CSV table of C-alpha atoms in Angstrom, one decimal:
chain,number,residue,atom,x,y,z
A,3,UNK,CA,76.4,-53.7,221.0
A,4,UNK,CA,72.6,-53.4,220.9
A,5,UNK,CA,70.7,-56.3,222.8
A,6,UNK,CA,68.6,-58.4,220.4
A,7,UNK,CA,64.9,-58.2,220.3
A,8,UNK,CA,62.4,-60.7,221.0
A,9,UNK,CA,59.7,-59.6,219.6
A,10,UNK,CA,55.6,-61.1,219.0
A,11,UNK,CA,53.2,-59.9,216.3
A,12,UNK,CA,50.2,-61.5,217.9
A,13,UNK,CA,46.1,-60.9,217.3
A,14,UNK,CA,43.2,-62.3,216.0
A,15,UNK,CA,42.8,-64.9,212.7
A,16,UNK,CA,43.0,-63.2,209.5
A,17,UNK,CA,44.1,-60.0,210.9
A,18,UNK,CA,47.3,-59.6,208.8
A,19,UNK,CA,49.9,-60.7,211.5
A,20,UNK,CA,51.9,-62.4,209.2
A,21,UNK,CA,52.4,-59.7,206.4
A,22,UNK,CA,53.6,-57.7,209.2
A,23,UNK,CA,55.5,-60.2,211.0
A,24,UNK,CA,57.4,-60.7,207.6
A,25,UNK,CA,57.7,-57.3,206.9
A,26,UNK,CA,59.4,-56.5,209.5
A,27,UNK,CA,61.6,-59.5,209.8
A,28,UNK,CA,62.8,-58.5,206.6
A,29,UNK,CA,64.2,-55.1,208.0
A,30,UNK,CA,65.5,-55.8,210.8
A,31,UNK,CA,67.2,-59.2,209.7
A,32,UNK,CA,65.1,-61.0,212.5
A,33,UNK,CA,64.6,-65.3,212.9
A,34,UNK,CA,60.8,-65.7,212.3
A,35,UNK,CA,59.3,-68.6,214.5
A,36,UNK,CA,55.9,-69.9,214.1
A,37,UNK,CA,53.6,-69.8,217.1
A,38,UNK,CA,50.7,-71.6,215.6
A,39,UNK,CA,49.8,-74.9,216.7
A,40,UNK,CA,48.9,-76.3,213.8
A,41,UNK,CA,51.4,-75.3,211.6
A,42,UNK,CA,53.2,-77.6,213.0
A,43,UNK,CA,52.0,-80.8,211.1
A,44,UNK,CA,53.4,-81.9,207.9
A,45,UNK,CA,50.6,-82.0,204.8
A,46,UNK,CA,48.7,-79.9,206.5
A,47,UNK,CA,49.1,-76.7,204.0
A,48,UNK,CA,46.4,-74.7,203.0
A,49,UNK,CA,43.6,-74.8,205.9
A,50,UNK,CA,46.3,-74.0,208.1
A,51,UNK,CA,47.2,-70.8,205.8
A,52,UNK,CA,51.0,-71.5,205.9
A,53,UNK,CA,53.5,-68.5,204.6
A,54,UNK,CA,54.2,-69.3,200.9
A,55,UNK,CA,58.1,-69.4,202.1
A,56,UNK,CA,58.2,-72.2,204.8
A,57,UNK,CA,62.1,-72.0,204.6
A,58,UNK,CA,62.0,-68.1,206.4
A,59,UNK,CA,60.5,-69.6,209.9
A,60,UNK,CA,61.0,-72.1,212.3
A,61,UNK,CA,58.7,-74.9,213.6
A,62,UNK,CA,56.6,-75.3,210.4
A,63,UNK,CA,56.4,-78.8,209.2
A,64,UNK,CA,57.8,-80.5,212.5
A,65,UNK,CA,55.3,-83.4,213.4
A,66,UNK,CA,53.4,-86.0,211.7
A,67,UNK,CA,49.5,-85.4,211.7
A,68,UNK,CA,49.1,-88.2,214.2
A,69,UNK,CA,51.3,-87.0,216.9
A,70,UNK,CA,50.7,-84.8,219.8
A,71,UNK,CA,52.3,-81.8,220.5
A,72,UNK,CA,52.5,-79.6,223.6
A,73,UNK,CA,53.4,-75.8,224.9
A,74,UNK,CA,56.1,-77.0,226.3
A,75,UNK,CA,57.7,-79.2,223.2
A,76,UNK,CA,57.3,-75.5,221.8
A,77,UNK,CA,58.8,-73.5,224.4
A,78,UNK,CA,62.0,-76.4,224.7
A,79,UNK,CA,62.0,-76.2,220.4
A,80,UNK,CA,61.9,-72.2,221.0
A,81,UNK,CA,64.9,-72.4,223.6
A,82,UNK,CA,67.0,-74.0,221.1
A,83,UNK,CA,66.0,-71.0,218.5
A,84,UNK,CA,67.2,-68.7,221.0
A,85,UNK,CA,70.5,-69.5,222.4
A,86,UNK,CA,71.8,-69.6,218.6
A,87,UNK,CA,70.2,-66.4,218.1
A,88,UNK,CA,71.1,-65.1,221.2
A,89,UNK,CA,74.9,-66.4,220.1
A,90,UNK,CA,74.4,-64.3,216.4
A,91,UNK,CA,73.1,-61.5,218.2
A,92,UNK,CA,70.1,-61.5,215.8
A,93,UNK,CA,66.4,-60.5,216.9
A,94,UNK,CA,63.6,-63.2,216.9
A,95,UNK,CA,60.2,-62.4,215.6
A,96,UNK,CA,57.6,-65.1,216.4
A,97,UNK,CA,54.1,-64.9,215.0
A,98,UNK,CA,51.0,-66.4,215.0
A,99,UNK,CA,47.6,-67.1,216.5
A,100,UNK,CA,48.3,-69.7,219.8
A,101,UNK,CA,48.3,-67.2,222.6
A,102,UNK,CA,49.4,-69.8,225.0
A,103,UNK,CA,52.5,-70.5,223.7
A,104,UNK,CA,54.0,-66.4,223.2
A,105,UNK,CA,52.2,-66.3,226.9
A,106,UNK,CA,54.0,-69.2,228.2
A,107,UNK,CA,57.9,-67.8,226.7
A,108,UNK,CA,57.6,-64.5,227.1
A,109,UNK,CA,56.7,-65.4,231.0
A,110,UNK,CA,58.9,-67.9,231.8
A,111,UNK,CA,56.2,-70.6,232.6
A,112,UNK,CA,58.6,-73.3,234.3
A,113,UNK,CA,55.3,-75.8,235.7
A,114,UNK,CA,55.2,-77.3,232.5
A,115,UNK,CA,55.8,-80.6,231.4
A,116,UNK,CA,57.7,-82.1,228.7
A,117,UNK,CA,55.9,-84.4,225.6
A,118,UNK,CA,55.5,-88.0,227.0
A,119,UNK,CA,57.7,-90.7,225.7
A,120,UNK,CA,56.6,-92.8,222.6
A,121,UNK,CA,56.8,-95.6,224.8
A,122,UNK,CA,54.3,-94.1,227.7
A,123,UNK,CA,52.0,-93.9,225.1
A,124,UNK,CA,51.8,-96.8,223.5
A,125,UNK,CA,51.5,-98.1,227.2
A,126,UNK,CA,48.6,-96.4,228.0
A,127,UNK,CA,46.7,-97.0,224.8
A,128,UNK,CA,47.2,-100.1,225.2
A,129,UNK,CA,45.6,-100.5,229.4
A,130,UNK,CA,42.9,-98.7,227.7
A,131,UNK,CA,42.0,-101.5,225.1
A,132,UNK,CA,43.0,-104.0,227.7
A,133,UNK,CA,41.2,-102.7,230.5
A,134,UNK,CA,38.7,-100.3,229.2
A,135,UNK,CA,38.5,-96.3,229.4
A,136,UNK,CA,36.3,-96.4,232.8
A,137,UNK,CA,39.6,-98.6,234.3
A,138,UNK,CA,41.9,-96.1,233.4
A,139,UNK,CA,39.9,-93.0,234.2
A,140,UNK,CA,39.7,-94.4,237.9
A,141,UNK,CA,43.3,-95.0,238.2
A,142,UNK,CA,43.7,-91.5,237.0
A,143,UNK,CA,41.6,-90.4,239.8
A,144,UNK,CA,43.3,-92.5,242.1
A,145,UNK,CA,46.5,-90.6,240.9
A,146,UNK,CA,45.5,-87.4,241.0
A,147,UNK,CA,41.9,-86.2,241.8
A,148,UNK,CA,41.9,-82.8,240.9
A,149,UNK,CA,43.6,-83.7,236.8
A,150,UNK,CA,40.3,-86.2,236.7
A,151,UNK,CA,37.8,-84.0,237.7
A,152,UNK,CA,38.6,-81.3,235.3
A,153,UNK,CA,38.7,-83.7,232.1
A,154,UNK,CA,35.8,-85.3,230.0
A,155,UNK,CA,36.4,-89.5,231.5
A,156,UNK,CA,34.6,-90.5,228.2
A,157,UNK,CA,37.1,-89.1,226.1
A,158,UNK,CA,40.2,-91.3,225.4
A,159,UNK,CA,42.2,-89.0,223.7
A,160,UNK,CA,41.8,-86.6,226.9
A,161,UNK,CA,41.9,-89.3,229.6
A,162,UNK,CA,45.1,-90.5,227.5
A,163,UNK,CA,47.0,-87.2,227.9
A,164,UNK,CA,46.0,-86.8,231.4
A,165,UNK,CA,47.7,-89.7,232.7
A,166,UNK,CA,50.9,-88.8,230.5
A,167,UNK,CA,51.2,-85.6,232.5
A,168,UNK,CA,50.7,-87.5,235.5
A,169,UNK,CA,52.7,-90.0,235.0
A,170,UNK,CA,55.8,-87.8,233.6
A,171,UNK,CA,57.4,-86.6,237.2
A,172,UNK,CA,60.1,-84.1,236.1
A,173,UNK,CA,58.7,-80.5,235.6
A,174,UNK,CA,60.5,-78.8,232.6
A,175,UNK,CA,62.1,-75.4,233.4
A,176,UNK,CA,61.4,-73.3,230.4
A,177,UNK,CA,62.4,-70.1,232.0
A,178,UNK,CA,65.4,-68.7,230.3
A,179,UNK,CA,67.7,-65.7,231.3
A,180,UNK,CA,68.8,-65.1,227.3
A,181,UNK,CA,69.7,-61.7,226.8
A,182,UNK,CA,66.6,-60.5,224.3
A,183,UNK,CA,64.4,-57.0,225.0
A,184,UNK,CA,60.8,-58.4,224.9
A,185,UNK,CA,58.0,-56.7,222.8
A,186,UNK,CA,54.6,-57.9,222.1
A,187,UNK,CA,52.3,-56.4,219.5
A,188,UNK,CA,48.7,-57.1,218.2
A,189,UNK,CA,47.0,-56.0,215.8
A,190,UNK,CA,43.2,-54.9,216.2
A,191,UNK,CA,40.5,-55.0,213.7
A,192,UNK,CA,37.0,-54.0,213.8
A,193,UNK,CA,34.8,-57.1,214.0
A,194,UNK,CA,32.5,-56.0,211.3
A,195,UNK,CA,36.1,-55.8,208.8
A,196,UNK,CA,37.6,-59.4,210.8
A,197,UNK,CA,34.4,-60.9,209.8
A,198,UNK,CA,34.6,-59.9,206.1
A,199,UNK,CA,38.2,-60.1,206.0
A,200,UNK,CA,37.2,-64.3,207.6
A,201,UNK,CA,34.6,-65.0,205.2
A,202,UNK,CA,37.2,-64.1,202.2
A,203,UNK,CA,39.7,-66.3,203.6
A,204,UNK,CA,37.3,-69.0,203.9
A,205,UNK,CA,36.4,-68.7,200.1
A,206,UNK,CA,39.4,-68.5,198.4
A,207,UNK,CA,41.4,-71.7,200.6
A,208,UNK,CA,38.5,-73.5,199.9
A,209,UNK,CA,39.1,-72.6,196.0
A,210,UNK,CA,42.8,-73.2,196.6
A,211,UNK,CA,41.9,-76.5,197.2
A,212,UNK,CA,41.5,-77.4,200.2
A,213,UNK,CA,39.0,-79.9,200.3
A,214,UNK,CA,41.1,-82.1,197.9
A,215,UNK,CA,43.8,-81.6,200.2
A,216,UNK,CA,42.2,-82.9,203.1
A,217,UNK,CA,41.1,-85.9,200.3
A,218,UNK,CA,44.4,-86.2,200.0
A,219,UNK,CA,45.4,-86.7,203.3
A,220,UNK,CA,42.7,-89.1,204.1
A,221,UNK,CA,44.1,-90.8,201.5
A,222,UNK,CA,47.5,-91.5,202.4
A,223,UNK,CA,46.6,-92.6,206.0
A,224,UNK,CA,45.7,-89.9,207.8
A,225,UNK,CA,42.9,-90.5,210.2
A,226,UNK,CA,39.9,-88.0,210.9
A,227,UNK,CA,40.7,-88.7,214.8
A,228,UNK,CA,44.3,-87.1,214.6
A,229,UNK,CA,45.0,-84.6,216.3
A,230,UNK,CA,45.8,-82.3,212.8
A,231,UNK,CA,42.7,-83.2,212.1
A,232,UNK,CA,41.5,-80.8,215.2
A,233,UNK,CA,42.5,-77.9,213.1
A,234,UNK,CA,39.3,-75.4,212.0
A,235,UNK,CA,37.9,-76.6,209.3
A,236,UNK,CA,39.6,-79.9,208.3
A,237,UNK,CA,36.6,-82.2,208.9
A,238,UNK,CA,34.1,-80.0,207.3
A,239,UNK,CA,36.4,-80.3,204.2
A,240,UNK,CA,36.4,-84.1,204.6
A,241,UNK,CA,32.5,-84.3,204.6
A,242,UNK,CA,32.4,-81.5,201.4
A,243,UNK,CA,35.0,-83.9,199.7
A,244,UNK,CA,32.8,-86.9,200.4
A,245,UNK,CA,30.1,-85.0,199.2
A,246,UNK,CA,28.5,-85.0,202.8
A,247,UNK,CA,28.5,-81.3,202.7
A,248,UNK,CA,27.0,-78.4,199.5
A,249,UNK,CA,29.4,-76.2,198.9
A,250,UNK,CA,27.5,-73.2,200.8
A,251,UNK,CA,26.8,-75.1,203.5
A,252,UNK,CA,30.5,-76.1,204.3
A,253,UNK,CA,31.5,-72.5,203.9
A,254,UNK,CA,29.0,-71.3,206.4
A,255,UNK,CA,30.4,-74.0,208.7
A,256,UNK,CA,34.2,-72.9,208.7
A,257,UNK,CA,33.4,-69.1,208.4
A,258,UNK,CA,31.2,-69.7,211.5
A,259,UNK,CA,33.8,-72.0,213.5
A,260,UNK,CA,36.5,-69.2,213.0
A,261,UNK,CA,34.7,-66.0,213.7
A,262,UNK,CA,34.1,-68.1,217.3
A,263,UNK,CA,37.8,-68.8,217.5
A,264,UNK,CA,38.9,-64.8,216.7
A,265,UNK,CA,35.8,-64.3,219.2
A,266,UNK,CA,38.0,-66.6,221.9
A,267,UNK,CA,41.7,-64.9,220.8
A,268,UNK,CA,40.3,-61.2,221.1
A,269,UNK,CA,39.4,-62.3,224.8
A,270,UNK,CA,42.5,-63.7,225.4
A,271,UNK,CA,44.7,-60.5,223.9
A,272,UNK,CA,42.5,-58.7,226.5
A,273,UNK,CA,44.2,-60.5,229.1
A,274,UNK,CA,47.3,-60.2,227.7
A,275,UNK,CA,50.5,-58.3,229.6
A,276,UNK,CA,52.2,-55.6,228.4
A,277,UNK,CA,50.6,-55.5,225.1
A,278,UNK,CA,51.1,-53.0,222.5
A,279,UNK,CA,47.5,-52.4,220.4
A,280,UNK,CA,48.2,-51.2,216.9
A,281,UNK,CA,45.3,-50.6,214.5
A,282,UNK,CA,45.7,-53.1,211.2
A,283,UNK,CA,43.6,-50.7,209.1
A,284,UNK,CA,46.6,-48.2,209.6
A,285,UNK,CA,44.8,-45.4,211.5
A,286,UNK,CA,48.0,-43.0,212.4
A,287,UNK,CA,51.6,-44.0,212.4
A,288,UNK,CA,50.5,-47.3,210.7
A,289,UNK,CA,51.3,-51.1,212.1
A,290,UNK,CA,54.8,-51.3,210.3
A,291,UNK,CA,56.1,-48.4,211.4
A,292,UNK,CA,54.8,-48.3,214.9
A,293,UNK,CA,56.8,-51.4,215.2
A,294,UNK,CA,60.1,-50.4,213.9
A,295,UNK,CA,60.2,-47.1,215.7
A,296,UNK,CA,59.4,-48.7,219.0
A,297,UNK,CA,62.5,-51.2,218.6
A,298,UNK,CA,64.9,-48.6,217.4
């Protein structure tokens, strides 16, 4: 019996990983997982481009927009994903833009650590209305000199999660020894066609209606400081929603903030081991089919 494949359709935003992720899911009967860390949070639909069938992958739709999620709450929710697939025999295909986490599984990271309790949290938010942000930053540095120097102390959020790591003491071993032949794939694009293909994208979710989603959101309790709220382009919706922002002007500002981000994700695949480059425009064998024939 053939070993399963795991397998990762990586690259840049907007680059058509997913249509070929799905694609070739769909042949070879593979699990899809998503690999995007936003994604991940509930309401968060159309700035976030989520697949128009949620129900094919895993780890869409997982967290609340005001909780905090980690690499290695992936890689543990990724484990699980495994071992049944592994138990199936079925091939995983997991897709999307957060380099870090396909980095993190396909390498075994084990120096990770695993999300803070609700309860550690709370805690700490607390000491730092009680005692103030400078307070806690110097405990932190007390604790552990070389997390405090490489964080912003002015930022709670940041000083917040610092502590958490360094007050959570057991490492999480995310190395597994599953029986899966690794492949990772990316797709390249020539800026000048990424850049078109982002400025498209960026019109037509904005006409989808995005800004009345992120309305929406506001609406039912969702706070501009959350952390789904980090996601590109969700608080230049707010402001076009409020009417803070024209029209034009709020395009420019997304289209702008993602052609940085594919800018930051094209260095990264650089860097990337064992990496399989297929041109998206279909040059040559074409991405579909230079994926199926190298798993066959």
């Amino acid at each position: 019996m053939k070993t399963p494949a795991l397998i990762a359709i990586m690259g840049t935003t907007a680059s058509g990983k997913s249509d070929l992720a799905e694609e070739v899911a769909s042949t070879i009967g593979a699990r899809l997982i998503s690999a995007d860390a936003f994604q991940i949070y509930r309401g968060f639909d159309i700035g976030t481009n989520k697949p128009p069938d949620r129900s094919r992958y895993a780890l869409i739709d997982i967290k609340d927009p005001n909780e905090w999620f980690s690499v290695g709450e992936w890689i543990e929710l990724v484990r699980v994903e495994l071992e049944q697939a592994s138990i199936n025999q079925q091939d995983v295909l997991i897709v999307g833009g957060t380099g870090l986490y396909i980095r993190a599984l396909f390498e075994g990271w084990s120096d990770l650590q695993p999300p803070p309790s609700l309860e550690l949290r709370h805690e700490l938010d607390e000491r730092i209305k009680k005692e103030g942000l400078p307070a806690v930053f110097r405990l932190l540095n007390k604790l552990d000199h070389a997390v405090a120097q490489r964080i912003d102390q002015y930022n709670p959020a940041r000083v917040r999660r610092a502590m958490e790591k360094v007050l959570t003491k057991t490492d999480l071993m995310v190395a597994h020894h599953l029986p899966f032949r690794k492949h990772k794939f990316a797709l390249d694009l020539p800026v000048d066609e990424l850049n078109n293909r982002i400025e498209a994208r960026t019109n037509a979710l904005i006409e989808s209606g995005w800004p009345e989603e992120t309305g929406r959101l506001i609406s039912t309790g969702v706070s501009k400081d959350d952390p789904a709220m980090r996601a590109i382009g969700y608080r230049t919706c707010l402001d076009l929603y409020e009417g803070n922002l024209s029209l034009t002007h709020a395009r420019t500002l997304i289209a702008n903030a993602t052609r940085r981000y594919a800018k930051r994700q094209r260095t990264w695949l650089r860097s990337e081991p064992e990496l399989v480059r297929i041109d998206a425009l279909g040059n040559g064998k074409g991405p579909y089919r230079t994926v199926i024939e190298a798993l066959a």
